[in-house]
XYZ file of C-alpha atoms in Angstrom:
712
model
C 0.000 0.000 0.000
C 1.385 3.351 -1.022
C -0.060 6.152 1.042
C 2.024 8.979 -0.425
C 2.845 9.118 -4.108
C 6.480 9.401 -5.159
C 7.788 11.965 -7.609
C 7.760 15.623 -6.697
C 5.475 15.207 -3.674
C 6.905 16.000 -0.278
C 6.352 12.756 1.629
C 6.960 14.477 4.974
C 4.078 16.930 4.637
C 0.935 14.814 4.672
C -2.627 16.050 4.416
C -5.100 15.268 7.209
C -6.686 12.707 4.878
C -3.334 10.949 4.381
C -2.798 10.902 8.145
C -6.255 9.379 8.515
C -5.521 6.625 5.995
C -2.284 5.737 7.781
C -4.083 5.679 11.127
C -6.848 3.422 9.792
C -4.273 1.000 8.370
C -2.049 1.043 11.463
C -4.190 -1.327 13.555
C -3.521 -4.158 11.087
C 0.168 -4.219 11.950
C 0.000 -3.510 15.679
C 2.581 -5.532 17.565
C 4.316 -6.699 14.402
C 8.080 -6.524 13.924
C 9.210 -3.119 12.658
C 11.128 -3.899 9.476
C 12.746 -1.169 7.416
C 12.311 -2.185 3.756
C 14.065 0.851 2.329
C 17.837 0.826 2.117
C 19.872 3.491 3.889
C 20.706 5.060 0.515
C 17.028 5.263 -0.498
C 15.929 6.596 2.895
C 18.553 9.344 2.798
C 17.672 10.203 -0.803
C 13.993 10.703 0.106
C 14.966 12.807 3.123
C 17.162 15.221 1.157
C 14.644 15.348 -1.678
C 12.015 16.520 0.812
C 14.414 19.153 2.162
C 14.968 20.447 -1.388
C 11.208 20.509 -2.074
C 10.637 22.404 1.159
C 13.202 25.049 0.161
C 11.539 25.456 -3.243
C 8.057 25.790 -1.772
C 6.824 29.392 -1.705
C 4.573 28.786 1.268
C 5.693 26.515 4.071
C 2.990 24.103 5.175
C 2.190 24.342 8.858
C -0.514 21.671 9.042
C -0.203 19.490 12.075
C -2.293 16.483 13.092
C -2.094 15.315 16.688
C -1.789 11.539 17.115
C -3.771 9.607 19.692
C -2.735 10.872 23.123
C -0.321 8.867 25.241
C 1.477 9.567 28.514
C 5.111 10.736 28.642
C 7.799 8.648 30.264
C 8.249 9.480 33.936
C 11.204 7.165 34.589
C 14.881 8.055 34.666
C 17.179 6.561 32.032
C 18.974 4.418 34.623
C 15.613 2.819 35.500
C 15.063 1.726 31.900
C 16.544 -1.142 29.908
C 18.316 -0.402 26.663
C 16.804 -2.019 23.575
C 17.977 -2.004 19.971
C 16.159 -0.755 16.908
C 15.683 -4.403 15.898
C 13.566 -4.970 19.013
C 10.952 -2.390 18.038
C 7.346 -3.417 17.381
C 4.801 -1.462 15.345
C 2.213 0.742 17.035
C 3.808 0.044 20.402
C 4.989 2.210 23.280
C 8.024 0.330 24.547
C 7.457 0.890 28.247
C 10.470 0.091 30.404
C 12.979 0.503 27.579
C 15.028 3.156 25.807
C 16.951 3.386 22.561
C 19.972 5.400 21.514
C 21.115 6.537 18.121
C 23.075 9.099 16.173
C 21.582 11.485 13.623
C 23.086 10.927 10.193
C 21.346 13.703 8.238
C 20.601 17.395 8.593
C 17.103 17.870 10.023
C 13.970 18.600 8.027
C 11.931 21.360 9.663
C 8.399 22.494 9.005
C 5.315 21.330 10.866
C 7.532 18.732 12.555
C 11.260 18.099 12.894
C 12.307 14.973 11.004
C 15.703 13.310 10.932
C 17.209 9.843 10.516
C 19.102 8.062 13.263
C 21.433 5.067 13.175
C 21.509 2.659 16.099
C 24.506 0.874 17.606
C 23.938 -2.133 15.344
C 23.849 -0.060 12.171
C 20.064 -0.105 11.778
C 18.425 3.145 10.696
C 15.017 4.683 11.324
C 13.247 7.971 10.719
C 12.781 10.050 13.878
C 9.956 12.583 14.167
C 9.798 15.245 16.856
C 6.131 16.197 17.010
C 6.520 19.118 19.423
C 7.974 22.602 19.389
C 10.590 23.502 21.964
C 13.255 26.191 22.273
C 15.987 23.574 22.185
C 14.918 22.185 18.829
C 12.871 24.846 17.016
C 13.718 28.150 15.408
C 17.231 27.064 14.476
C 18.318 25.915 11.043
C 20.717 23.458 12.647
C 18.428 22.173 15.417
C 19.048 18.511 16.165
C 22.087 18.725 13.854
C 23.852 15.879 12.130
C 26.002 13.662 14.417
C 23.846 14.410 17.448
C 23.446 11.573 19.930
C 19.904 10.930 21.171
C 18.422 8.772 23.912
C 14.674 8.164 23.603
C 12.801 6.942 26.634
C 10.009 4.371 26.161
C 9.951 4.991 22.388
C 6.758 5.000 20.351
C 7.226 3.014 17.136
C 4.592 4.154 14.668
C 3.370 2.510 11.477
C 3.887 4.870 8.533
C 2.697 2.871 5.543
C 3.642 -0.473 4.021
C 7.337 -1.160 4.593
C 7.824 2.006 6.594
C 7.851 2.920 10.264
C 9.065 5.846 12.330
C 9.993 6.655 15.908
C 7.700 9.423 17.070
C 8.448 11.673 20.061
C 5.615 13.963 21.116
C 6.852 14.848 24.605
C 10.090 16.895 24.828
C 11.022 15.223 28.118
C 11.081 11.821 26.371
C 14.271 12.618 24.460
C 17.744 13.595 25.619
C 20.068 15.141 23.039
C 23.796 15.701 22.873
C 24.099 18.047 19.928
C 26.476 17.163 17.151
C 27.622 20.752 16.712
C 28.713 21.008 20.356
C 32.454 20.183 20.626
C 32.014 19.201 24.276
C 29.733 16.308 23.333
C 32.619 14.185 22.063
C 34.367 14.488 25.415
C 31.183 13.598 27.294
C 30.621 10.544 25.109
C 34.178 9.304 25.563
C 33.878 9.755 29.317
C 30.538 7.901 29.383
C 32.071 4.973 27.468
C 34.966 4.794 29.938
C 37.601 5.402 27.270
C 39.024 8.537 28.917
C 39.401 10.012 32.410
C 38.540 13.671 32.928
C 39.578 15.696 35.954
C 37.204 18.112 37.710
C 39.298 21.043 36.453
C 39.022 19.760 32.887
C 35.253 19.480 33.308
C 35.079 23.054 34.556
C 37.271 24.346 31.730
C 35.085 22.516 29.214
C 32.053 24.108 30.844
C 33.646 27.556 30.487
C 34.203 26.968 26.786
C 30.688 25.633 26.229
C 29.204 28.561 28.173
C 31.027 31.108 26.006
C 29.674 29.317 22.947
C 26.176 29.256 24.513
C 25.962 25.483 24.466
C 23.600 23.590 26.772
C 26.375 21.134 27.614
C 27.971 23.786 29.847
C 25.545 22.839 32.633
C 26.447 19.147 32.330
C 30.161 19.919 32.411
C 29.834 22.045 35.554
C 27.674 19.335 37.115
C 30.372 16.716 36.449
C 32.967 19.062 37.920
C 30.896 19.432 41.097
C 30.115 15.714 41.352
C 33.831 14.884 41.173
C 35.208 17.922 43.006
C 38.220 17.347 45.278
C 37.135 16.784 48.872
C 37.705 19.918 50.928
C 38.355 22.235 47.961
C 35.637 24.698 48.939
C 36.900 27.453 46.637
C 36.669 25.142 43.607
C 33.122 24.134 44.525
C 31.964 27.713 45.137
C 33.480 28.934 41.884
C 31.862 26.107 39.927
C 28.454 26.741 41.508
C 28.802 30.396 40.504
C 29.619 29.444 36.919
C 26.756 26.939 36.727
C 24.414 29.641 38.001
C 25.346 31.823 35.021
C 24.830 28.866 32.653
C 21.407 28.135 34.147
C 20.448 31.786 33.771
C 21.371 31.624 30.090
C 19.292 28.442 29.745
C 16.365 30.179 31.505
C 16.459 27.566 34.283
C 15.838 30.167 36.956
C 15.205 28.051 40.034
C 18.463 26.063 39.644
C 20.256 29.329 38.822
C 19.087 30.889 42.084
C 20.074 27.823 44.084
C 23.532 27.653 42.509
C 24.143 31.364 43.093
C 23.332 31.056 46.799
C 25.425 27.877 47.081
C 28.424 29.799 45.726
C 28.437 32.426 48.501
C 31.929 32.637 49.960
C 31.944 35.723 52.211
C 34.164 37.792 49.903
C 33.749 40.338 47.122
C 32.839 37.613 44.607
C 29.511 37.405 46.381
C 28.517 40.553 44.476
C 28.209 38.440 41.335
C 26.463 35.641 43.226
C 23.835 37.968 44.727
C 23.373 39.680 41.360
C 22.802 36.289 39.702
C 20.380 35.222 42.439
C 18.550 38.538 42.053
C 18.161 38.092 38.299
C 16.864 34.549 38.774
C 14.389 35.586 41.479
C 13.203 38.483 39.291
C 12.559 36.106 36.374
C 10.554 33.896 38.752
C 8.450 36.977 39.680
C 9.860 36.847 43.229
C 10.393 40.590 43.264
C 10.785 41.150 47.020
C 13.340 38.362 47.200
C 15.061 39.779 44.129
C 15.213 43.202 45.814
C 16.893 41.652 48.873
C 19.648 40.062 46.771
C 20.403 43.282 44.883
C 20.530 45.204 48.162
C 23.062 42.702 49.501
C 25.133 43.069 46.340
C 25.121 46.847 46.808
C 26.166 46.520 50.450
C 29.327 44.811 49.173
C 29.769 47.119 46.174
C 27.795 50.371 46.685
C 28.737 51.749 43.268
C 27.809 48.642 41.246
C 25.774 50.203 38.413
C 24.177 46.969 37.219
C 22.882 45.968 40.650
C 21.610 49.520 41.254
C 19.679 49.405 37.981
C 18.218 45.986 38.756
C 17.252 47.095 42.267
C 15.217 49.983 40.848
C 13.555 47.613 38.390
C 12.621 45.192 41.201
C 11.230 48.044 43.320
C 9.055 49.186 40.406
C 7.655 45.659 40.045
C 6.904 45.522 43.791
C 4.983 48.810 43.529
C 2.954 47.353 40.650
C 2.368 44.078 42.473
C 1.266 45.631 45.758
C -0.566 48.785 44.638
C -1.646 48.147 41.040
C 0.143 51.288 39.872
C 1.556 51.056 36.341
C 3.035 53.442 33.806
C 0.347 52.721 31.220
C 1.492 55.468 28.842
C 4.929 53.886 28.632
C 3.388 50.429 28.184
C 1.177 51.570 25.297
C 4.132 53.347 23.698
C 6.226 50.174 23.924
C 3.527 48.063 22.261
C 3.002 50.686 19.553
C 6.727 50.486 18.777
C 6.549 46.690 18.437
C 7.554 45.512 21.934
C 4.904 43.026 23.037
C 6.440 41.420 26.136
C 6.386 44.258 28.634
C 8.032 42.778 31.729
C 5.645 43.973 34.420
C 4.372 42.435 37.651
C 0.940 40.927 38.193
C -1.501 42.772 40.454
C -4.209 40.628 42.095
C -4.541 41.864 45.677
C -8.337 41.848 45.876
C -9.029 38.374 44.449
C -8.427 34.735 45.301
C -9.123 31.308 43.793
C -11.892 29.314 45.487
C -14.247 26.465 44.782
C -17.217 27.702 42.726
C -20.412 25.715 43.246
C -21.177 23.809 40.056
C -18.370 25.512 38.145
C -15.192 23.859 39.448
C -12.916 26.617 40.655
C -13.411 30.330 40.227
C -11.997 33.723 41.138
C -13.654 35.616 44.000
C -13.402 39.114 45.431
C -11.821 39.388 48.884
C -12.852 43.014 49.454
C -15.279 45.582 48.103
C -14.337 46.541 44.532
C -15.552 49.870 43.183
C -16.982 50.027 39.666
C -14.258 50.868 37.153
C -11.442 49.727 39.460
C -8.536 47.599 38.292
C -9.214 44.082 39.594
C -6.439 42.107 37.915
C -3.440 43.088 35.821
C -1.647 39.925 34.782
C 1.436 39.150 32.743
C 0.869 36.412 30.168
C 2.239 32.991 31.022
C 2.674 32.467 27.293
C 1.849 34.487 24.211
C 2.934 32.488 21.143
C 2.069 32.784 17.425
C 2.941 36.073 15.729
C 4.414 37.824 18.744
C 7.343 35.703 19.864
C 8.325 32.392 21.381
C 6.346 30.649 24.073
C 7.477 30.563 27.687
C 8.595 27.291 29.300
C 5.921 24.914 30.525
C 7.748 23.717 33.657
C 5.489 25.682 35.966
C 3.226 24.016 38.524
C 0.655 26.812 38.174
C 0.247 25.874 34.519
C -0.208 22.157 35.189
C -2.911 22.939 37.753
C -5.213 24.521 35.160
C -8.388 22.855 33.917
C -7.845 20.338 31.109
C -11.412 19.119 30.721
C -11.658 15.340 30.762
C -8.011 14.687 29.946
C -6.616 11.916 32.180
C -3.424 13.108 33.865
C -0.519 10.907 34.866
C 0.153 12.980 37.974
C 3.842 13.160 37.015
C 3.701 16.309 34.890
C 6.235 18.872 36.051
C 8.192 16.341 38.148
C 11.922 16.687 37.446
C 13.429 13.488 35.993
C 16.942 13.318 34.535
C 17.280 17.039 35.197
C 14.219 18.132 33.191
C 10.523 18.394 34.078
C 8.190 15.751 32.675
C 6.160 17.436 29.929
C 2.889 16.001 28.607
C 2.294 17.675 25.237
C -1.261 16.379 25.002
C -2.087 17.810 28.410
C -0.610 21.133 27.259
C -2.945 21.086 24.260
C -5.941 20.212 26.454
C -5.085 23.069 28.831
C -4.563 25.441 25.905
C -7.973 24.655 24.422
C -9.677 25.281 27.761
C -7.805 28.362 28.947
C -6.443 30.476 26.092
C -7.880 33.864 25.157
C -7.780 35.601 21.814
C -6.222 39.016 22.180
C -5.220 42.110 20.209
C -1.922 43.866 20.737
C -3.823 46.887 22.044
C -7.486 47.002 23.012
C -7.192 50.736 22.351
C -6.717 49.918 18.650
C -9.952 47.890 18.628
C -11.965 50.727 20.147
C -10.473 53.342 17.835
C -11.221 51.131 14.822
C -14.818 50.829 16.038
C -15.122 54.615 16.348
C -13.490 55.434 13.027
C -15.661 56.175 10.004
C -12.737 55.359 7.715
C -11.833 51.806 6.616
C -8.947 50.417 8.649
C -6.726 47.378 8.431
C -8.042 44.445 10.462
C -6.627 44.291 13.976
C -4.123 41.452 14.353
C -5.154 38.890 16.928
C -3.192 36.188 18.667
C -3.940 33.818 21.535
C -2.368 33.748 24.954
C -2.701 32.193 28.376
C -3.007 34.094 31.644
C -2.895 31.790 34.667
C -5.057 33.632 37.210
C -7.496 34.975 34.615
C -8.074 31.378 33.491
C -9.943 30.738 36.744
C -12.574 33.394 35.969
C -15.766 31.634 34.930
C -18.058 32.762 32.131
C -21.239 34.782 32.350
C -23.164 36.470 29.558
C -23.755 39.230 32.140
C -20.247 39.564 33.586
C -19.085 41.833 36.378
C -15.644 42.189 34.737
C -14.301 43.271 31.346
C -10.841 42.400 30.056
C -8.513 44.516 27.922
C -4.988 44.057 26.602
C -1.789 46.072 26.415
C 0.770 43.783 24.819
C 1.091 40.640 26.921
C -0.645 42.281 29.889
C -4.308 41.493 30.502
C -6.070 44.264 32.415
C -9.411 43.424 34.017
C -11.689 46.125 35.451
C -14.959 45.951 37.361
C -18.094 46.744 35.347
C -20.021 47.536 38.531
C -19.573 47.685 42.285
C -18.623 44.207 43.525
C -19.210 43.227 47.166
C -16.692 41.027 49.034
C -16.890 37.246 48.506
C -18.539 37.614 45.100
C -17.611 35.296 42.251
C -15.996 37.262 39.433
C -17.125 36.556 35.880
C -16.211 37.574 32.371
C -17.466 36.821 28.882
C -15.488 34.104 27.140
C -17.029 35.483 23.961
C -19.731 38.065 23.308
C -23.176 36.559 23.968
C -24.977 35.414 20.849
C -28.143 37.502 20.564
C -30.299 34.466 19.729
C -30.894 32.476 22.913
C -31.598 29.235 21.019
C -28.218 29.487 19.275
C -26.438 30.329 22.524
C -28.070 27.382 24.279
C -26.798 25.059 21.553
C -23.319 26.484 20.898
C -21.938 26.960 24.431
C -22.151 23.249 25.387
C -20.868 22.275 21.944
C -17.740 24.447 21.963
C -17.156 25.198 25.661
C -18.442 22.010 27.329
C -20.884 23.777 29.631
C -24.455 25.028 29.642
C -24.471 28.632 30.774
C -26.612 29.229 33.864
C -25.993 32.969 34.185
C -29.001 35.203 34.993
C -29.544 36.011 31.310
C -29.507 32.389 30.070
C -31.430 30.895 33.004
C -34.153 33.569 32.803
C -34.429 33.589 29.002
C -34.916 29.841 29.261
C -38.325 30.546 30.830
C -39.539 32.025 27.549
C -41.027 29.338 25.253
C -38.991 28.283 22.226
C -41.884 29.422 20.014
C -41.490 32.988 21.312
C -37.727 32.878 20.753
C -38.340 31.727 17.167
C -40.897 34.494 16.547
C -38.407 37.093 17.747
C -35.674 35.581 15.587
C -37.900 35.653 12.481
C -38.822 39.282 13.086
C -35.174 40.279 13.566
C -34.409 38.666 10.210
C -37.191 40.721 8.614
C -35.856 43.961 10.144
C -32.350 43.111 8.989
C -33.559 42.472 5.442
C -35.351 45.835 5.382
C -32.253 47.654 6.672
C -29.925 45.955 4.180
C -32.304 46.715 1.322
C -32.401 50.386 2.331
C -28.612 50.586 2.574
C -28.143 48.928 -0.821
C -30.426 51.531 -2.410
C -29.021 54.588 -0.627
C -25.377 55.482 -0.027
C -25.957 57.168 3.347
C -28.510 57.201 6.161
C -29.720 60.750 5.433
C -30.901 59.638 2.002
C -33.042 56.804 3.373
C -36.763 57.716 2.956
C -38.804 58.538 6.042
C -41.161 55.729 5.123
C -38.395 53.157 5.445
C -37.315 54.539 8.821
C -40.914 54.458 10.073
C -41.296 50.865 8.851
C -38.232 49.769 10.809
C -39.451 51.732 13.852
C -42.805 49.930 13.638
C -41.154 46.513 13.316
C -38.807 47.345 16.207
C -41.782 48.238 18.432
C -43.393 44.933 17.487
C -40.158 43.113 18.367
C -40.119 44.910 21.720
C -43.685 43.747 22.395
C -42.600 40.144 21.779
C -40.233 40.384 24.770
C -42.255 39.255 27.798
C -42.115 41.854 30.549
C -41.963 39.224 33.298
C -38.858 37.668 31.656
C -36.966 40.725 30.414
C -37.907 43.337 33.027
C -34.333 43.592 34.353
C -32.430 41.810 31.584
C -30.757 42.787 28.315
C -32.877 42.424 25.186
C -30.047 41.637 22.828
C -32.191 41.090 19.749
C -33.256 44.742 19.961
C -29.703 46.127 20.043
C -28.940 46.308 16.333
C -32.350 47.704 15.292
C -31.808 50.415 17.944
C -28.309 51.166 16.616
C -29.662 51.421 13.047
C -32.406 53.825 14.092
C -29.963 55.921 16.152
C -27.679 56.315 13.127
C -30.606 57.066 10.812
C -31.964 59.892 13.004
C -28.470 61.190 13.791
C -27.718 61.608 10.094
C -30.860 63.771 9.814
C -30.067 65.879 12.879
C -33.154 64.657 14.738
C -31.566 65.006 18.185
C -34.617 64.071 20.275
C -34.953 60.785 18.389
C -31.202 60.191 18.733
C -31.529 60.478 22.514
C -34.501 58.100 22.490
C -32.743 55.357 20.553
C -29.296 55.845 22.125
C -30.947 55.266 25.497
C -32.738 52.260 23.979
C -29.336 50.807 23.052
C -28.258 51.130 26.687
C -31.534 49.660 27.940
C -31.248 46.727 25.507
C -27.751 46.006 26.824
C -29.250 45.724 30.301
C -28.913 49.277 31.625
C -32.599 49.389 32.533
C -34.011 52.936 32.916
C -30.679 54.602 32.033
C -32.110 58.072 32.755
C -34.211 58.580 35.876
C -35.604 61.919 37.006
C -33.323 63.724 34.577
C -30.146 61.959 35.746
C -28.072 59.220 34.118
C -28.284 56.014 36.179
C -25.985 53.187 35.070
C -24.648 52.171 38.480
C -25.611 49.136 40.552
C -24.637 45.469 40.717
C -25.282 43.445 37.599
C -26.214 46.474 35.524
C -25.673 46.084 31.822
C -23.039 44.897 29.351
C -20.015 47.130 28.831
C -18.771 47.040 25.233
C -17.943 49.262 22.278
C -21.618 49.675 21.316
C -22.762 50.801 24.769
C -19.745 53.145 24.902
C -20.718 54.649 21.531
C -24.337 55.002 22.676
C -23.200 57.163 25.606
C -21.116 59.384 23.347
C -23.914 59.786 20.797
C -26.366 60.572 23.601
C -23.955 63.231 24.934
C -23.718 64.758 21.470
C -27.513 64.899 21.127
C -28.016 66.290 24.637
C -25.506 69.026 23.802
C -27.527 69.999 20.729
C -30.658 70.045 22.897
C -28.952 72.259 25.500
C -29.015 69.750 28.384
C -25.549 70.431 29.805
C -26.048 68.269 32.917
C -26.758 65.088 30.951
C -23.953 65.912 28.516
C -21.490 65.869 31.412
C -22.996 62.734 32.947
C -22.931 60.793 29.656
C -19.354 61.863 28.927
C -18.238 60.942 32.440
C -19.823 57.497 32.112
C -18.278 57.052 28.651
C -14.844 57.961 30.006
C -15.264 55.311 32.674
C -16.197 52.757 30.012
C -13.181 53.824 27.959
C -10.829 52.821 30.784
C -12.610 49.494 31.242
C -12.547 48.706 27.511
C -8.960 49.774 26.775
C -7.327 49.060 30.138
C -6.177 52.624 30.895
C -6.777 56.325 30.275
C -4.137 56.455 27.539
C -5.727 57.974 24.409
C -8.825 59.228 26.209
C -8.192 62.899 25.443
C -7.756 62.128 21.756
C -11.004 60.149 21.604
C -13.016 62.768 23.505
C -11.386 65.802 21.894
C -12.074 67.441 18.568
C -15.226 67.288 16.468
C -17.271 64.351 17.702
C -19.421 64.217 14.617
C -16.344 63.448 12.548
C -15.016 60.860 14.991
C -18.334 59.085 15.371
């Protein structure tokens, strides 16, 4: 059976359908002996042909199909038994064993990293790395030729008739000694017992590897420490100090901090040790601890410029962390200039994670939170895709996040053979449950909404914020999130009493209740029981369908009018009156006992259309009427009482770009009507919404300045 045609096709880049055909055929050979029918010459020829085809391709294929999930190895290499490539069986996870090999080709890189390894007995096999990791990705020479690999409990996968591969989906399942690292040869000779290496030689080799930014520097320093002369304290302290620097370079911050503190000797060299410990603690978001280390460095060397600079940086983070005070103008400027990762502390002083009845865990207020206040300002745990590389996954806070029904091994994050056990399938399950889509700047989204001129679509990515992931969904949330780079800023929509569960919208509520009732369980694995959904559920399905049909009729009328007239002021009065009549009928179809205190989302867009139509004609009284209807239909019931704007109160209304615009349009119309008091009240409320929607006051003067009729 030939699953991939020969010729000019790239046999490494398979379509989902080809993956499916291989999977369906794989069960036939399960447990069979893995026999490589292609010769080494043919296998290498296909590999380099695919590399050439990839280079010629104008558009790199990034399709990736996840295999059936399986658990990573959680055993150390010395607990496993070595097996040869000849011992491999198809569609089998060889639990209790490991294989070794040497790469004999340059790697192929696209949706996966593919190479060919040769075992001790001369057998060869294709090796696929089905994960992305800093050690292997983003480098033309990742997993270079002549690298030595050890694969724990290898997965031998059927890949078509006469073909099989070793597939590694978990980065902790493979150990690599890179072929382009000159220190590797020495390590291999030492491991085979062919040479003796002194502790000083190990340390010198580590120095060389460190200068060349090779990962083997850590191993060399470790060997130097393990074999250090008894009683040579200075040698040990110096080597700990060097390994601390190497761990910092490798972004292994906890080991770096430990090594730096272990190197303390009571002399001037401790300046470097405290500085290293401070940098590591800072990277772990331990800002108070970081501050302590930099202060100790400065006690030994008061004029150390680097430690002084880092101390000020740590103090700024502490101020952010404790008081929620940020330099938002500087943050927005940085993002506007292309810097996405902003390096700020997380503020979360008024919230905590608790059990949420019927909803797993949730985030709750620990004190009274005033409407418009900053509730949470969190640095992204990871923000991949177009922005930059992901952060490491060896963080217990990450592994604790909800993964739906995925069955965990309980070993994820445990350090084995010097690296944390990583379950790539668990990562994907957590990602699907906890990631948010996000713009670079929420300010850009609002300005695009306000602009009357066509603008380029706002670029979106996805990211993961640990604490924000615990906030459960509600179609009527008490929080709204915004973004400045990799910082998520969450503000209160209304006053929030202590011990209240905090909620946010995972996505904007679908106006049609019947659609929302169907889609949320389908895509989010839960049926929403928020006040809007639970109360709308009391309305019969027949009434929901009548409202839906009428909305469709109104939409058709509006689209027909817009297709016949280039602007609202040219639309005939008769058409406007028809849509007003249909909108009143739609309002009557909303039962007063169901919707008395709830949003009427199906009425929002007809109200927006009528507001724009009357605004284009300068009919200010009608503009006020329908702008207030927009607010009422978003849940701000009775927005004006006794001549005063009234949007405050728990659970009042949905804050979004449309309700913000309604306030601004109402202010404009009140100004034309000479009602200065309501102008000021509407503008004040709109300014408050601006901060909630964009995350800060940056840009507020620009949005509220100038000729509003042109901006709107």
